[in-house]
Amino acid sequence: MNYMDEFRDRDVVLGYAAQIRKLSEQRPEPMAFMEVCGTHTMSIYQYGIRSLLPEGVRLISGPGCPVCVTPNRYIDRAIAISRLSDTIITTFGDMLRVPGSSSSLMEERARGADVRIVYSPLDAVAIARKNPCKRVVFLGVGFETTAPAIAASILAATGDGLANYLVLAAHKTIPLPMELLSSDPELKIDGYICPAHVSAIIGANAFRGLAEQRGVPCVVTGFEPADVMQGVEMLVRQVVEGKSRVENQYSRVVTWEGNCKAQSVLAQVFSVCDAEWRGIGVIPGSGLEIAADYAAYDAEKVLPVSVEETREHQGCRCGDILRGKVSPFDCPLFDRACTPESPVGACMVSSEGTCAAAYKYGR
Amino acid sequence: MDNDLILLGHGSGGKLSHQLLSDLVIPTLSGIPPAGQNDAAVVTHNGQRFAFTTDSYVVDPLFFPGGNIGCLAVNGTINDLAMMGARPLYMSVGLIMEEGFSRAELKEILDSMRAAADGAGVAIVTGDTKVVPRGKADRIFINTSGVGVIEHDLAIGGNCARPGDRVLINGAIGDHGIAVMAKREGLDLESDIRSDCAALNGLVEEILKEGDAVHVLRDPTRGGVATTLKEIALQSRVGITLQERALPYNGAVKGVCAILGLDPLYVANEGKILVVAAPQAADALLERMRSHPLGREAAIIGEVTGEDDRGRLEIDTVSGGTRAVEMLAGEQLPRIC
């Protein structure tokens, strides 16, 4: 058992496809399910999942890519910080290519800024340890999945007495935007393919309000094709039976309570704040900022920089795409002015972005 | 946005590289017969056809499981000649070193170059050495050029794939890219993924015994199998469909790719060859490849479906779905979460 091949098995996948088809015949109206995790988006495209579903079952991509939902203003601030002397920017790779209002970190790197890709915020702490005469700023973006590791990096820096490690935090939590989108009459979401990695941290219980009070079926779903197909089958079944509850398809990884240790680290280092989402706007209480006790690690507070006036890109439909209102193919820039080589909007930049996935696998 | 700067993506072998070549480099250097999009130029002198190629190596790390920059520089150029159906004969080596580079490491690199050249029956006959001040280069850069002779009159090239042809590969994909990445990023994988770095001219000699059934030879280096097959589809104006189930993978590579969110189809190889050949010869060719040490795991992985100006490349996934495959755009970066 290698936990991969079994979950990619053609017969298993096609078995779910047949069940979905049969179930969906019991309901004349079409159904639309939203995934809110970039890895789901990629998986759905990579395995050609849409080609296996009947016409009446539609999958829409929501605001699930941490890079895509990061607003221009944050990128512009990171760029301004990268231009300071004796400053090393450390980041997950995808942030490098996101266009800000007038530049990107990749362009700044080509001009001489010290921008380094790391795989973990603890690597950034190690860089800070090695470079005591420079300040090392980690770009903390992402959902509940990456936030605990970033909280842990701040605790590690505290333990080491490191004064030159900073985090530019823009963390977001996913349940609130899911509630917001579920009440959008234009979208008519019949159910959520709930994120797998996020749920491993916050637990499947986090979606109870959505399912039980708002009546939106929720299934926490894994990433392999058989996971996704089973998740969709469970959602279709709930819709057909008129049910609305949280189910956990991904019980081999996700528990109902989640990872309590990670949750307590999050509560220790971060406090809840309002957050701006690209394309959606400010959602109260949907963000995490560095708590007052750890303000010395907050790049936004410690490094006052003048940030250029935010410019949005003309014609870019990223906002509507992140809300699931249009597909990449409806955007006038897609595959014309906006390609992975010269991305206009964030959804094309990130490898988890809806447009990048559609460009790579879906055209 | 500023388009005045050369970015790392311009060297990735993907779309940005193609644009830089077609917009700036080739038009400015016109007068040189371009190699088209092939790995080497084919020139004719006194009725004899030669293949001629050059390549520079700037790999980091210099040493990785399964090889180092030295054998990479020799094998890479040998393979570029072999992909034109040429028999590699002579090579040059240009070394650009940074002040302070270790003599012992240089010796190790040179030893491995010598061994690779001897193993492939190629003579290193000329070269050049430069040293630049500390900080002006990253330890060592190597350029190799090579010349080979074409002793047959077969038409082999990226534009020769025909509807009905089969696509073959000589073994597992993605080993080199993942071995180098794991070493570079200090990923402690506890696996023995090694670069597949190898000279393919011997295997090509074997393949060419199938004569005019062989239409395309390509080594899927930067950009991986996906980008290379997409190039072939575009050059030949055909559609190609791959069977994901038939693709040979080393299990550890598949696992690392799953963890990092990389697609092995786009990961670099240094000892792999893609062959597009007439359907009636496919089985014999497969046997021929499997009889060679570098082709033990050879497989038929797809076919040319028909004429298609858009060069559509599709893959029937292991799970029964179908999707389009595009060229690598920019660099493949590990996902965030």
XYZ file of C-alpha atoms in Angstrom:
700
model
C 0.000 0.000 0.000
C 1.638 3.292 -1.018
C -1.450 5.487 -0.522
C -1.193 6.794 -4.085
C -1.791 4.134 -6.699
C -4.786 2.729 -4.817
C -6.409 6.158 -4.890
C -5.774 6.617 -8.595
C -7.196 3.247 -9.610
C -9.176 3.518 -12.821
C -11.825 0.948 -11.877
C -12.474 2.628 -8.535
C -12.687 6.067 -10.151
C -14.932 4.897 -12.979
C -17.087 3.077 -10.410
C -17.736 6.392 -8.633
C -18.377 8.059 -11.998
C -21.109 5.504 -12.730
C -22.668 6.000 -9.278
C -22.632 9.777 -9.668
C -24.327 9.477 -13.064
C -27.001 7.166 -11.670
C -27.657 9.334 -8.609
C -27.797 12.558 -10.590
C -30.539 11.130 -12.809
C -32.797 11.290 -9.755
C -32.572 15.080 -9.780
C -33.540 16.991 -12.924
C -31.896 20.296 -11.870
C -28.151 20.676 -12.353
C -25.840 20.714 -9.327
C -22.777 22.855 -8.655
C -20.117 22.060 -6.065
C -17.296 24.360 -5.116
C -13.779 23.359 -4.120
C -11.885 25.914 -2.039
C -8.404 24.468 -2.112
C -5.801 25.027 -4.817
C -4.587 21.447 -4.607
C -8.121 20.234 -5.327
C -8.270 22.621 -8.284
C -5.047 21.159 -9.669
C -6.103 17.588 -9.031
C -9.475 18.095 -10.746
C -7.718 19.424 -13.854
C -4.727 17.074 -13.740
C -6.811 13.902 -13.640
C -9.443 15.138 -16.056
C -12.124 14.775 -13.355
C -14.598 17.026 -15.196
C -14.493 14.704 -18.199
C -15.800 11.927 -15.926
C -18.820 13.800 -14.546
C -22.293 13.965 -16.106
C -23.438 17.274 -17.584
C -25.653 18.083 -14.624
C -22.788 17.998 -12.113
C -20.564 21.062 -12.295
C -17.436 21.815 -10.265
C -16.542 25.454 -9.577
C -13.245 26.678 -8.204
C -13.432 29.042 -5.249
C -10.920 31.192 -3.353
C -8.657 28.305 -2.404
C -5.246 29.411 -3.583
C -3.281 31.310 -0.925
C -1.338 33.305 -3.499
C -4.400 34.214 -5.556
C -6.412 35.657 -2.681
C -3.482 37.844 -1.559
C -4.312 41.417 -2.574
C -2.055 43.680 -4.640
C -1.422 45.924 -1.660
C 0.375 43.099 0.180
C 2.562 42.320 -2.854
C 3.386 46.020 -3.233
C 4.424 46.188 0.433
C 6.625 43.095 0.053
C 8.247 44.696 -2.999
C 8.848 47.935 -1.074
C 10.495 45.952 1.748
C 12.648 44.020 -0.744
C 14.129 47.339 -1.848
C 15.400 48.159 1.658
C 19.112 47.679 2.223
C 20.399 44.647 4.149
C 17.096 42.854 3.684
C 16.545 39.273 2.597
C 13.034 38.328 1.501
C 12.210 34.650 2.022
C 9.103 33.204 0.476
C 7.300 30.186 -0.885
C 8.091 30.047 -4.606
C 4.756 31.007 -6.072
C 4.789 34.500 -4.552
C 7.765 35.392 -6.716
C 5.818 35.860 -9.922
C 2.669 37.563 -8.663
C 2.416 40.933 -10.335
C 1.932 43.823 -7.921
C 0.779 47.226 -9.106
C 3.942 47.911 -11.112
C 6.507 45.166 -10.435
C 6.931 41.657 -9.053
C 9.409 40.072 -6.647
C 10.940 38.196 -9.585
C 11.645 41.495 -11.336
C 13.041 42.944 -8.120
C 15.319 39.916 -7.830
C 16.544 40.491 -11.385
C 17.284 44.105 -10.350
C 19.351 42.941 -7.387
C 16.978 42.375 -4.471
C 17.869 39.387 -2.281
C 14.773 37.196 -2.654
C 15.080 33.520 -1.739
C 12.663 30.628 -2.126
C 12.287 28.453 0.960
C 10.201 25.342 1.564
C 9.484 26.040 5.190
C 9.496 29.150 7.395
C 12.011 27.328 9.602
C 14.449 27.579 6.664
C 13.895 31.336 6.818
C 14.767 31.309 10.524
C 17.970 29.414 9.655
C 18.835 32.109 7.083
C 18.280 34.761 9.780
C 20.605 32.859 12.086
C 23.300 32.730 9.369
C 22.948 36.430 8.491
C 22.946 38.311 11.808
C 23.737 41.629 10.094
C 20.680 41.472 7.820
C 16.971 41.409 8.454
C 15.180 38.370 7.079
C 11.523 38.852 6.201
C 9.313 35.834 5.557
C 6.192 36.375 3.468
C 3.530 34.674 5.547
C 0.652 33.915 3.220
C -1.729 31.012 3.230
C -4.597 29.489 5.121
C -4.788 27.493 8.333
C -2.448 24.966 6.700
C 0.668 27.113 6.587
C -0.106 29.436 9.491
C 0.918 26.979 12.268
C 4.355 26.468 10.700
C 4.802 30.227 10.509
C 3.657 30.601 14.125
C 6.189 27.900 15.035
C 8.930 29.831 13.207
C 8.172 32.923 15.305
C 8.345 30.794 18.460
C 11.663 29.319 17.244
C 13.046 32.818 16.647
C 11.864 33.828 20.139
C 13.587 30.793 21.635
C 16.826 31.671 19.836
C 16.583 35.343 20.812
C 16.761 36.250 17.097
C 16.026 39.926 16.580
C 16.469 39.947 12.782
C 13.610 37.609 11.789
C 10.319 39.178 10.707
C 7.088 37.947 9.166
C 4.895 39.952 6.808
C 1.643 38.230 7.705
C -1.435 37.958 5.512
C -2.973 34.743 6.779
C -6.546 33.904 6.092
C -9.095 31.466 7.431
C -11.440 29.718 5.026
C -14.807 28.994 6.739
C -16.060 32.625 6.693
C -15.672 33.219 2.935
C -17.316 29.827 2.385
C -20.330 31.069 4.349
C -20.313 34.334 2.419
C -20.223 32.622 -0.971
C -22.885 30.076 0.022
C -25.395 32.906 0.488
C -24.623 34.432 -2.926
C -27.816 33.969 -4.993
C -25.864 34.257 -8.245
C -23.629 31.308 -7.378
C -26.153 28.760 -6.084
C -23.602 26.449 -4.506
C -25.154 23.033 -3.804
C -22.276 21.819 -1.683
C -18.633 22.222 -0.734
C -15.695 19.965 -1.433
C -14.026 21.025 1.831
C -10.254 21.503 1.877
C -8.161 18.550 3.055
C -5.019 20.096 4.509
C -6.894 22.963 6.165
C -9.291 20.456 7.739
C -6.363 18.446 9.103
C -5.623 21.528 11.235
C -9.059 22.948 12.045
C -11.014 19.649 12.041
C -14.125 18.648 10.097
C -16.302 20.149 12.861
C -15.347 23.617 11.574
C -17.896 23.231 8.769
C -20.854 22.267 10.968
C -22.303 25.786 10.969
C -22.214 25.835 7.174
C -23.974 22.478 6.846
C -26.369 22.522 9.771
C -27.378 26.193 9.941
C -27.015 27.276 6.330
C -28.047 23.983 4.790
C -25.001 23.547 2.560
C -23.750 19.945 2.229
C -20.041 19.660 3.111
C -17.636 16.796 2.461
C -14.027 16.986 3.621
C -12.259 15.399 0.666
C -8.764 14.083 -0.109
C -6.696 15.025 -3.159
C -6.297 11.860 -5.185
C -8.759 11.269 -8.027
C -10.607 8.484 -6.197
C -10.926 10.795 -3.173
C -12.352 13.614 -5.260
C -14.788 11.322 -7.086
C -15.959 9.780 -3.822
C -16.333 13.261 -2.312
C -18.476 14.355 -5.266
C -20.519 11.151 -5.011
C -21.176 11.865 -1.310
C -22.238 15.433 -2.120
C -24.565 14.330 -4.931
C -26.086 11.762 -2.589
C -26.741 14.415 0.076
C -28.380 16.718 -2.478
C -30.541 13.938 -3.930
C -31.619 12.816 -0.447
C -32.283 16.416 0.613
C -29.693 16.172 3.417
C -27.169 18.720 4.550
C -24.409 17.584 6.894
C -20.652 17.441 7.225
C -19.106 14.177 6.058
C -15.456 13.234 6.258
C -14.295 11.343 3.177
C -10.648 11.950 4.157
C -10.785 10.238 7.558
C -7.373 8.637 6.958
C -5.911 12.092 7.626
C -8.600 14.418 8.991
C -10.268 14.113 12.396
C -13.383 15.911 13.625
C -11.430 17.939 16.171
C -8.359 18.647 14.035
C -4.834 19.175 15.275
C -5.218 20.661 18.756
C -1.516 21.389 19.156
C -1.430 23.406 15.936
C -4.585 25.227 16.984
C -3.044 26.257 20.309
C 0.146 27.517 18.604
C -2.045 29.558 16.252
C -3.998 31.027 19.165
C -0.768 31.878 20.962
C 1.001 33.716 18.121
C -1.852 35.133 16.058
C -5.013 37.056 16.784
C -8.095 37.281 14.600
C -8.410 40.333 12.349
C -10.300 41.535 9.286
C -8.690 40.487 6.019
C -8.772 41.724 2.454
C -9.327 39.012 -0.139
C -8.476 39.690 -3.745
C -11.719 39.891 -5.672
C -13.939 39.576 -2.622
C -12.929 42.556 -0.511
C -12.646 42.762 3.264
C -14.231 39.893 5.197
C -14.434 40.733 8.911
C -12.743 38.200 11.172
C -11.301 36.136 8.311
C -7.650 36.977 8.872
C -4.845 36.249 11.325
C -2.406 38.950 12.385
C 0.619 38.604 14.617
C -0.533 39.019 18.235
C 0.572 42.021 20.308
C 2.933 39.847 22.414
C 4.935 39.065 19.260
C 4.742 42.510 17.616
C 8.550 42.612 17.421
C 8.306 39.993 14.644
C 5.632 41.842 12.660
C 7.271 43.272 9.539
C 4.336 45.569 8.897
C 4.791 47.223 12.303
C 8.591 47.119 12.482
C 9.340 48.244 8.924
C 7.368 51.311 7.911
C 7.763 51.595 4.144
C 5.929 53.815 1.733
C 3.829 51.590 -0.489
C 2.837 52.759 -3.969
C -0.790 53.392 -4.748
C -2.519 50.137 -5.593
C -3.462 49.681 -9.227
C -5.700 46.832 -10.293
C -5.060 45.322 -13.695
C -7.448 46.433 -16.397
C -9.812 43.745 -17.583
C -8.548 41.123 -15.126
C -11.397 38.911 -13.904
C -9.460 37.212 -11.080
C -11.944 38.553 -8.548
C -14.921 36.978 -10.293
C -12.960 33.780 -10.862
C -12.050 33.567 -7.158
C -15.734 33.960 -6.332
C -16.577 31.168 -8.774
C -18.747 33.506 -10.861
C -16.895 32.973 -14.108
C -14.488 30.348 -15.337
C -11.030 31.282 -16.668
C -12.343 30.784 -20.190
C -14.776 33.680 -19.657
C -11.959 36.135 -18.919
C -11.041 38.305 -21.923
C -7.356 38.186 -20.948
C -7.067 34.400 -20.489
C -4.566 32.849 -22.938
C -4.248 36.218 -24.668
C -2.735 38.978 -22.550
C -2.562 36.719 -19.503
C -0.464 33.546 -19.710
C 1.767 31.822 -17.156
C 4.829 33.501 -18.744
C 3.365 36.989 -18.452
C 0.603 36.704 -15.897
C -1.697 39.675 -15.420
C -3.660 38.255 -12.491
C -2.703 36.155 -9.517
C -4.884 33.199 -10.546
C -2.535 32.649 -13.482
C 0.639 32.911 -11.404
C 0.254 30.394 -8.687
C 0.627 26.747 -9.615
C -2.522 26.273 -7.566
C -4.411 29.071 -9.298
C -7.573 28.291 -11.207
C -6.347 29.991 -14.384
C -2.919 28.330 -14.241
C -4.590 24.940 -13.846
C -6.988 25.658 -16.692
C -4.115 26.869 -18.882
C -1.894 23.905 -18.149
C -4.459 21.146 -18.280
C -7.807 22.421 -19.424
C -7.492 24.182 -22.760
C 5.528 45.766 -16.144
C 9.083 46.011 -17.327
C 10.052 43.765 -20.238
C 13.649 45.016 -20.448
C 15.150 42.423 -18.162
C 16.201 38.862 -18.748
C 14.484 36.743 -16.104
C 15.363 33.265 -14.887
C 12.303 31.973 -16.726
C 13.999 32.914 -20.018
C 16.415 30.063 -19.364
C 13.896 27.457 -18.271
C 13.571 25.780 -21.677
C 9.859 26.518 -21.712
C 7.801 29.127 -23.500
C 9.765 32.173 -22.332
C 12.970 30.645 -23.734
C 11.254 30.026 -27.064
C 10.032 33.620 -27.181
C 13.482 35.048 -26.425
C 14.984 32.956 -29.214
C 12.363 33.748 -31.813
C 11.963 37.454 -30.940
C 15.561 38.451 -30.365
C 18.344 35.890 -30.623
C 17.647 34.149 -33.924
C 16.536 37.219 -35.921
C 19.581 39.175 -34.698
C 21.984 36.343 -35.523
C 20.348 35.565 -38.881
C 22.741 34.369 -41.515
C 23.465 31.395 -39.319
C 21.335 28.507 -40.596
C 19.233 27.865 -37.503
C 18.979 24.379 -36.094
C 15.237 24.909 -36.207
C 13.942 23.649 -32.907
C 16.184 20.611 -33.120
C 18.959 19.773 -30.694
C 21.721 20.358 -33.232
C 22.274 21.924 -36.650
C 22.780 19.616 -39.612
C 25.318 20.948 -42.111
C 26.498 19.399 -45.374
C 30.079 19.661 -46.598
C 31.299 17.969 -49.811
C 28.231 15.756 -49.747
C 28.872 14.564 -46.181
C 26.290 15.502 -43.511
C 27.465 16.557 -40.060
C 25.615 17.492 -36.892
C 27.001 20.367 -34.833
C 25.840 21.562 -31.423
C 26.801 23.558 -28.346
C 25.448 23.724 -24.813
C 26.372 25.426 -21.536
C 26.027 23.911 -18.090
C 25.371 26.036 -15.017
C 23.831 23.423 -12.752
C 23.551 23.877 -9.003
C 24.533 21.725 -7.119
C 27.694 20.729 -9.010
C 27.580 17.227 -7.516
C 24.367 15.248 -7.132
C 23.398 11.605 -6.641
C 24.218 9.824 -9.910
C 26.594 12.382 -11.417
C 28.036 15.877 -11.522
C 28.235 18.863 -13.854
C 31.109 17.200 -15.748
C 29.413 14.044 -17.008
C 26.284 16.147 -17.567
C 28.203 18.499 -19.876
C 29.698 15.655 -21.912
C 26.598 13.446 -22.074
C 24.300 16.376 -22.804
C 26.197 17.378 -25.910
C 26.659 13.765 -27.045
C 22.887 13.302 -26.719
C 22.113 16.455 -28.710
C 24.152 14.994 -31.588
C 22.682 11.517 -31.164
C 19.129 12.937 -31.381
C 19.924 14.029 -34.954
C 20.883 10.432 -35.724
C 24.557 11.434 -35.795
C 27.559 9.484 -34.519
C 29.339 11.870 -32.113
C 33.069 12.178 -32.893
C 34.747 15.240 -31.371
C 34.077 17.666 -28.553
C 35.404 20.917 -27.163
C 35.277 21.926 -23.509
C 35.180 25.527 -22.239
C 35.643 26.068 -18.510
C 34.719 29.341 -16.784
C 35.785 29.202 -13.152
C 35.368 31.528 -10.222
C 38.461 32.550 -8.337
C 38.758 30.302 -5.276
C 37.132 27.222 -6.815
C 38.455 23.991 -5.349
C 41.129 22.203 -7.362
C 40.032 18.831 -5.968
C 36.469 19.410 -7.156
C 37.758 20.472 -10.580
C 39.765 17.254 -10.777
C 36.674 15.208 -9.900
C 34.627 17.011 -12.561
C 37.334 16.529 -15.223
C 37.691 12.829 -14.342
C 34.000 12.339 -14.820
C 34.104 14.213 -18.160
C 36.906 11.993 -19.365
C 35.087 8.844 -18.266
C 31.875 9.924 -19.979
C 33.669 10.789 -23.236
C 35.673 7.540 -23.243
C 32.549 5.532 -22.484
C 30.769 7.045 -25.470
C 33.764 6.772 -27.801
C 34.071 10.538 -28.224
C 37.359 12.456 -28.245
C 37.737 15.768 -26.379
C 40.080 17.563 -28.774
C 40.114 21.256 -27.858
C 39.155 23.603 -25.095
C 39.530 26.855 -23.235
C 39.886 27.938 -19.615
C 38.970 31.267 -18.034
C 39.003 32.386 -14.408
C 36.859 35.327 -13.276
C 37.101 37.263 -9.986
C 35.252 35.901 -6.966
C 31.560 36.644 -7.169
C 31.490 37.032 -10.975
C 30.459 33.423 -11.594
C 29.111 30.606 -9.459
C 32.141 28.267 -8.926
C 32.237 26.702 -12.414
C 30.335 26.974 -15.690
C 31.060 24.548 -18.525
C 30.386 24.876 -22.243
C 30.751 21.896 -24.533
C 30.422 21.825 -28.311
C 30.353 18.699 -30.376
C 30.421 17.474 -33.913
C 29.157 14.174 -35.255
C 28.796 12.506 -38.599
C 25.497 11.393 -40.118
C 26.092 8.142 -41.962
C 22.591 7.403 -43.206
C 20.023 9.208 -45.303
C 17.088 8.869 -42.923
C 14.910 11.923 -42.382
C 14.854 12.297 -38.604
C 13.607 15.448 -36.874
C 10.961 16.992 -34.722
C 8.763 17.658 -37.761
C 8.667 14.044 -38.998
C 5.984 12.514 -36.737
C 3.069 11.053 -38.741
C -0.478 10.022 -37.833
C -0.516 6.444 -36.544
C 3.067 6.576 -35.241
C 3.819 5.211 -31.782
C 5.695 7.086 -29.045
C 8.306 5.157 -27.041
C 10.589 6.032 -24.126
C 13.578 4.089 -22.800
C 12.729 4.172 -19.075
C 11.550 5.947 -15.934
C 10.980 9.697 -16.072
C 11.922 12.553 -13.758
C 14.873 10.990 -11.906
C 17.422 13.654 -12.820
C 15.315 16.687 -11.977
C 14.207 15.277 -8.640
C 17.717 14.074 -7.679
C 19.149 17.539 -8.366
C 16.278 19.369 -6.688
C 16.478 17.179 -3.594
C 20.217 17.848 -3.292
C 19.849 21.576 -4.004
C 17.083 22.135 -1.513
C 18.590 19.863 1.117
C 15.432 17.731 1.104
C 16.132 14.761 3.283
C 14.212 12.219 1.253
C 15.674 9.004 2.593
C 15.386 7.598 -0.891
C 17.980 6.658 -3.467
C 16.773 8.773 -6.369
C 19.740 9.148 -8.687
C 20.183 11.184 -11.845
C 19.755 9.135 -15.015
C 22.637 11.051 -16.644
C 23.910 8.883 -19.532
C 25.206 9.053 -23.105
C 22.506 7.781 -25.438
C 24.495 7.396 -28.666
C 24.855 3.631 -28.236
C 21.123 3.202 -27.727
C 20.437 5.461 -30.729
C 22.685 3.270 -32.888
C 20.511 0.325 -31.864
C 17.289 2.252 -32.570
C 18.487 3.336 -36.021
C 18.680 -0.321 -37.078
C 14.912 0.024 -37.559
C 15.775 2.314 -40.485
C 13.155 4.610 -41.940
C 10.530 3.472 -39.429
C 12.244 5.889 -37.009
C 10.839 9.407 -37.456
C 11.714 11.460 -34.368
C 14.400 11.175 -31.675
C 14.355 13.665 -28.803
C 15.825 13.736 -25.322
C 13.332 15.241 -22.896
C 15.686 17.370 -20.798
C 14.495 20.754 -19.484
C 10.718 20.969 -19.497
C 10.474 17.184 -19.374
C 8.478 14.717 -21.443
C 5.441 17.000 -21.698
C 7.252 20.017 -23.145
C 9.283 17.877 -25.571
C 6.246 16.010 -26.919
C 4.318 19.270 -27.238
C 7.193 20.656 -29.338
C 7.102 17.558 -31.551
C 3.318 17.842 -31.926
C 3.607 21.509 -32.934
C 6.552 20.959 -35.310
C 4.921 17.965 -37.007
C 1.411 19.499 -36.829
C -0.079 16.358 -35.344
C -2.075 15.414 -32.273
C -0.467 13.058 -29.748
C -2.215 11.068 -27.018
C -0.262 9.615 -24.091
C -1.359 6.766 -21.851
C -0.449 7.734 -18.307
C -0.700 4.089 -17.223
C 2.084 3.180 -19.625
C 4.546 5.817 -18.387
C 7.427 4.229 -16.483
C 8.040 5.951 -13.128
C 10.373 5.257 -10.294
C 8.052 5.051 -7.281
C 10.156 7.394 -5.144
C 10.023 10.081 -7.836
C 6.254 9.776 -7.989
C 6.094 10.144 -4.200
C 8.331 13.221 -4.066
C 6.343 14.843 -6.880
C 3.101 14.176 -5.003
C 4.500 15.755 -1.832
C 5.873 18.836 -3.568
C 3.017 19.272 -6.008
C 5.206 18.790 -9.074
C 4.131 17.024 -12.239
C 6.769 14.423 -13.211
C 5.826 14.965 -16.863
C 7.577 18.351 -16.627
C 10.636 17.221 -14.668
C 14.020 17.153 -16.441
C 15.730 13.945 -17.589
C 19.340 13.467 -18.720
C 19.367 9.877 -19.954
C 15.991 9.496 -21.600
C 15.012 9.357 -25.237
C 11.599 9.772 -26.816
C 11.228 7.895 -30.090
C 8.381 8.408 -32.540
C 8.243 5.508 -34.987
C 5.970 3.828 -37.533
C 3.344 1.589 -35.882
C 4.379 -1.604 -37.676
C 7.913 -1.309 -36.268
C 6.913 -0.366 -32.709
C 7.094 -3.831 -31.142
C 10.407 -4.706 -32.786
C 11.789 -1.339 -31.737
C 10.630 -1.885 -28.164
C 12.457 -5.243 -28.071
C 15.547 -3.626 -29.551
C 15.506 -0.872 -26.923
C 14.952 -3.332 -24.079
C 17.971 -5.327 -25.216
C 20.203 -2.296 -24.495
C 21.327 -1.539 -20.917
C 19.830 1.965 -21.115
C 16.472 0.701 -22.345
C 15.575 -2.147 -19.995
C 12.379 -0.372 -18.886
C 11.451 0.939 -22.329
C 7.737 1.322 -22.984
C 5.280 2.363 -25.662
C 3.602 5.365 -24.043
C 1.342 6.852 -26.673
C 0.506 7.449 -30.289
C 0.165 10.128 -32.912
C -3.581 10.441 -33.421
C -3.900 12.522 -36.561
C -3.048 15.768 -38.283
C -3.591 18.824 -36.084
C -2.240 22.304 -36.755
C -2.619 23.184 -33.071
C -0.410 20.261 -32.049
C -2.785 19.033 -29.373
C -1.153 16.822 -26.753
C -3.517 14.845 -24.540
C -3.102 12.327 -21.796
C -5.492 9.574 -20.793
C -4.943 9.682 -17.044
C -4.471 6.624 -14.845
C -7.874 7.332 -13.399
C -9.790 7.217 -16.668
C -10.114 10.964 -17.312
C -8.582 12.860 -20.220
C -6.813 16.207 -20.200
C -4.742 18.450 -22.421
C -1.021 18.845 -21.745
C 0.768 22.134 -22.406
C 4.390 23.249 -22.404
C 6.022 24.152 -19.138
C 5.553 27.868 -18.501
C 8.191 29.498 -16.328
C 9.692 27.319 -13.631
C 7.924 24.478 -11.834
C 7.693 25.591 -8.238
C 6.625 23.496 -5.279
C 3.161 24.342 -4.052
C 2.418 26.222 -0.858
C -0.122 23.979 0.811
